[in-house]
PDB file of C-alpha atoms in Angstrom:
ATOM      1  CA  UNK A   1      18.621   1.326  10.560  1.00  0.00           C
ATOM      2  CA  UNK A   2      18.764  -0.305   7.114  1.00  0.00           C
ATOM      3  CA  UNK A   3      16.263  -2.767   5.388  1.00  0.00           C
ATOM      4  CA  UNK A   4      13.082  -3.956   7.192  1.00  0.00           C
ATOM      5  CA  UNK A   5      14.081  -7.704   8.311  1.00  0.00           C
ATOM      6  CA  UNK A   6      11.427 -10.786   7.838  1.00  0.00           C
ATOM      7  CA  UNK A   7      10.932 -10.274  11.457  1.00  0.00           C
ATOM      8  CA  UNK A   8      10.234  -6.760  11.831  1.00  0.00           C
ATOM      9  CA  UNK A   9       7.720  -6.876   8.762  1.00  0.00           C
ATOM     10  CA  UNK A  10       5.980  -9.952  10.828  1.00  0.00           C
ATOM     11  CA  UNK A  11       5.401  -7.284  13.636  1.00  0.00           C
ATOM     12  CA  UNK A  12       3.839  -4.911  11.720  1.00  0.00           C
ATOM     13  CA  UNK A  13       2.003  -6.770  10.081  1.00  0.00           C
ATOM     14  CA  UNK A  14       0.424  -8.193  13.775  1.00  0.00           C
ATOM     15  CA  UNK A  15       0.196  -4.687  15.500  1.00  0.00           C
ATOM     16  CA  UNK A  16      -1.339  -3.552  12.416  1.00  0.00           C
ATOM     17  CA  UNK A  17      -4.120  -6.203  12.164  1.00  0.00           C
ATOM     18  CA  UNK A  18      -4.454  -6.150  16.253  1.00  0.00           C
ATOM     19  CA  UNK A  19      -5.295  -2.584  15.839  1.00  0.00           C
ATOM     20  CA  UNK A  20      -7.815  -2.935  13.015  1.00  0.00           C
ATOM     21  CA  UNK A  21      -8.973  -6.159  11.366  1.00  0.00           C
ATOM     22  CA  UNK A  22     -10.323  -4.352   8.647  1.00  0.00           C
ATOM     23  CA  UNK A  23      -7.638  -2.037   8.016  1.00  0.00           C
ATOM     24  CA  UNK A  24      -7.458  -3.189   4.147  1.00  0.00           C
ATOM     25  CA  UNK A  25     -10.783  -1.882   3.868  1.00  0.00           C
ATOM     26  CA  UNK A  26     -11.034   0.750   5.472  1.00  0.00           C
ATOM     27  CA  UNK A  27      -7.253   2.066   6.204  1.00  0.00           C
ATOM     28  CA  UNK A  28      -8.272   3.238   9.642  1.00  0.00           C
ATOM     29  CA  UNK A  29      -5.576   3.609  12.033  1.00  0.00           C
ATOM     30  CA  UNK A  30      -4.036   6.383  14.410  1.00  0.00           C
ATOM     31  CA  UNK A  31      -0.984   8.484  14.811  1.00  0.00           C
ATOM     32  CA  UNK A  32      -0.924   6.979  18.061  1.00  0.00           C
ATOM     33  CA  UNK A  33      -0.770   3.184  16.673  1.00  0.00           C
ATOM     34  CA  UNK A  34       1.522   3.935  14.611  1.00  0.00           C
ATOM     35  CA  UNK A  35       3.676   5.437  17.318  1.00  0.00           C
ATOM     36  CA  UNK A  36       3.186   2.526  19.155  1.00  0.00           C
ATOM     37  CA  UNK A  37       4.121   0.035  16.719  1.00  0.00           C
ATOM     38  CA  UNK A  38       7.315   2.104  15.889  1.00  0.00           C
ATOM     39  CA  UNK A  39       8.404   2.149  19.410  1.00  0.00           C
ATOM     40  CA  UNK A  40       8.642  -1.503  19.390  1.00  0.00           C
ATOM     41  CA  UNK A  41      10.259  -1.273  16.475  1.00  0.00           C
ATOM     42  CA  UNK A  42      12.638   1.238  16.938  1.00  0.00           C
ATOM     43  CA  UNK A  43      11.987   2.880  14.172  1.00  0.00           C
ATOM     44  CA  UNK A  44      11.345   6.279  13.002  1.00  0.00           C
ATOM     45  CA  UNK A  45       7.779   6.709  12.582  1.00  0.00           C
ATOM     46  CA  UNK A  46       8.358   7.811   8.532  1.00  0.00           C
ATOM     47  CA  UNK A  47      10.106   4.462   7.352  1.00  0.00           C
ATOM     48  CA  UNK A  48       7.535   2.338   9.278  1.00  0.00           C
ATOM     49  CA  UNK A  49       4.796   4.091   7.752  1.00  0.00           C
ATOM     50  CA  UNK A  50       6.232   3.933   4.445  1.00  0.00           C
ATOM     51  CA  UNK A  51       6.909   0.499   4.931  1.00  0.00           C
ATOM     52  CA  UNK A  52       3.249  -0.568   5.340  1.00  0.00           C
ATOM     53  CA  UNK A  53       1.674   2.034   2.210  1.00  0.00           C
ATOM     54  CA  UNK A  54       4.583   1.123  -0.091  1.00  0.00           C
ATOM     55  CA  UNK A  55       4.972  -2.557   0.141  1.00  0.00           C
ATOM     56  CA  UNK A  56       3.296  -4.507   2.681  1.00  0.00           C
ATOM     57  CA  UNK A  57      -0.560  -3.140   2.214  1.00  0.00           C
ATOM     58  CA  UNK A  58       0.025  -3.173  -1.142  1.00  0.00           C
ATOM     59  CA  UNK A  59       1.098  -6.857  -1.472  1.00  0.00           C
ATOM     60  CA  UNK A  60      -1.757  -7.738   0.786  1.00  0.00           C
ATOM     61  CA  UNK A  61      -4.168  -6.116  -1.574  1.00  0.00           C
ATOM     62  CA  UNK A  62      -2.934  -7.919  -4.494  1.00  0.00           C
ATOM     63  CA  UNK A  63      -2.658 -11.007  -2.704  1.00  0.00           C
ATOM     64  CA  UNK A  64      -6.573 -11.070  -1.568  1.00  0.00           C
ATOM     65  CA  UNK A  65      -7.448  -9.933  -5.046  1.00  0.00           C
ATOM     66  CA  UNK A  66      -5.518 -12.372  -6.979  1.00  0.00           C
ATOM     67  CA  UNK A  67      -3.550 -10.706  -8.833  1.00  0.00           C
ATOM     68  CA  UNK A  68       0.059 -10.639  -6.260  1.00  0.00           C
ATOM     69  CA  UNK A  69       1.918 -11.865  -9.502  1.00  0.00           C
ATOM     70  CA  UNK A  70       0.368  -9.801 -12.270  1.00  0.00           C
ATOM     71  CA  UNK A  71       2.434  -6.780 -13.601  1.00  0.00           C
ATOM     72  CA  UNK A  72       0.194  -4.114 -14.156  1.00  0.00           C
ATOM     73  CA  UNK A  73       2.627  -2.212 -16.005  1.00  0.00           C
ATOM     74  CA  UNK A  74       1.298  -2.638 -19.380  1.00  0.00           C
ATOM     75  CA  UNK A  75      -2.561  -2.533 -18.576  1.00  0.00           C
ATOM     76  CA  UNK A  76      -1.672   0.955 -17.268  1.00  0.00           C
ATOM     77  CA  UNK A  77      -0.384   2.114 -19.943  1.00  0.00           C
ATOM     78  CA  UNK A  78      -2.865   0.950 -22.361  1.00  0.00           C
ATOM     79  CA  UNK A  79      -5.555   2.292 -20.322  1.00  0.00           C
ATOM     80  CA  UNK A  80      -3.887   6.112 -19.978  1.00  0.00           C
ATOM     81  CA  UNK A  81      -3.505   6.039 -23.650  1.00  0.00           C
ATOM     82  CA  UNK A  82      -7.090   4.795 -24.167  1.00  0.00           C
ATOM     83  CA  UNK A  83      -8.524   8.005 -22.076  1.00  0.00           C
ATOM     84  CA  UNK A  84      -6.098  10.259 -23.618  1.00  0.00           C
ATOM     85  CA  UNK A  85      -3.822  10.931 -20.282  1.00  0.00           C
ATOM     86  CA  UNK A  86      -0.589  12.086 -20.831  1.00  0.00           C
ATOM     87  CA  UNK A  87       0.433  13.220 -17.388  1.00  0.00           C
ATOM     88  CA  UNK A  88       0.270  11.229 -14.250  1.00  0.00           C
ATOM     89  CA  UNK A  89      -1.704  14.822 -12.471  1.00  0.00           C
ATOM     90  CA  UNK A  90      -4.771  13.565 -15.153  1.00  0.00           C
ATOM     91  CA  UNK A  91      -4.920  10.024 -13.448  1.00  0.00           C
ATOM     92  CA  UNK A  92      -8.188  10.520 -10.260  1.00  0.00           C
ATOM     93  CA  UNK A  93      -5.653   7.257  -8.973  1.00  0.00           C
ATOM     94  CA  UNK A  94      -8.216   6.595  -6.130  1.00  0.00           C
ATOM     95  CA  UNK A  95     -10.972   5.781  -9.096  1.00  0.00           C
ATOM     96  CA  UNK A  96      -8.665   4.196 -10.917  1.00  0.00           C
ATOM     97  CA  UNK A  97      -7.745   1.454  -8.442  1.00  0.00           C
ATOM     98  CA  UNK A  98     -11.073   0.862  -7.832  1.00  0.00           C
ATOM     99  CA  UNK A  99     -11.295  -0.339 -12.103  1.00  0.00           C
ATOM    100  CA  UNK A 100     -11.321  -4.602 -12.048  1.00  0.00           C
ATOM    101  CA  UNK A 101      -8.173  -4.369 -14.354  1.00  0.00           C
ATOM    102  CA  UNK A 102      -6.435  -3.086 -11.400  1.00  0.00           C
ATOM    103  CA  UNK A 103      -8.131  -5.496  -8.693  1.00  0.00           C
ATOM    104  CA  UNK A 104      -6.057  -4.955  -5.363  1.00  0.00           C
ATOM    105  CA  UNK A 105      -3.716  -2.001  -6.973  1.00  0.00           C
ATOM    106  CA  UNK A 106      -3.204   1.178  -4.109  1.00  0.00           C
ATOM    107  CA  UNK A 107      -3.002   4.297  -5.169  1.00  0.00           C
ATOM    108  CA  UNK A 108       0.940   3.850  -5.125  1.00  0.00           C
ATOM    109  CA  UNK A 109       1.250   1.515  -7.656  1.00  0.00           C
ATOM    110  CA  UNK A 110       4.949   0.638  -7.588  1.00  0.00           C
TER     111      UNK A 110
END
């Protein structure tokens, strides 16, 4: 199908929120929404999905917390060598976004 158009991540974005308003909190949403929103879409249910956890929550996240522009690249770094963790399977990621130094980070951090 190829990249996600302007348009396309506009739609998500609305069946997403239409769904759940909270869904940045709270990440609560079905099978069957998602299905939903892909049909419109014509998309395959995988790319959609990916879509939203890889980029657009993500950047929304950031966005509220201030930090959209802020490469995190070198705070993580500093921080795994501060506790000693040499292998990404150390990192408890979910605790780890919830650190201030990584305000609005996901667990993907990408």
């Amino acid at each position: 199908h190829g990249p996600f158009t302007v348009a396309e991540d506009e739609l998500i974005l609305r069946e997403v929120f239409a769904v759940n308003k909270n869904i940045l909190v709270d990440r609560n949403i079905t099978a069957e929404n998602w299905k939903d929103i892909c049909e419109k879409l014509q998309r395959k249910y995988k790319s959609v999905h990916e879509r939203w956890t890889s980029k657009l929550e993500p950047m929304l996240k950031r966005y509220h917390a201030g930090t959209l522009n802020d490469d995190v690249r070198e705070v993580l770094i500093n921080h795994l060598v501060k506790n000693k963790l040499n292998y990404s399977q150390e990192v408890d990621w979910k605790e780890l976004t919830k650190l201030p130094k990584f305000a609005g980070t996901t667990q993907l951090i990408k």
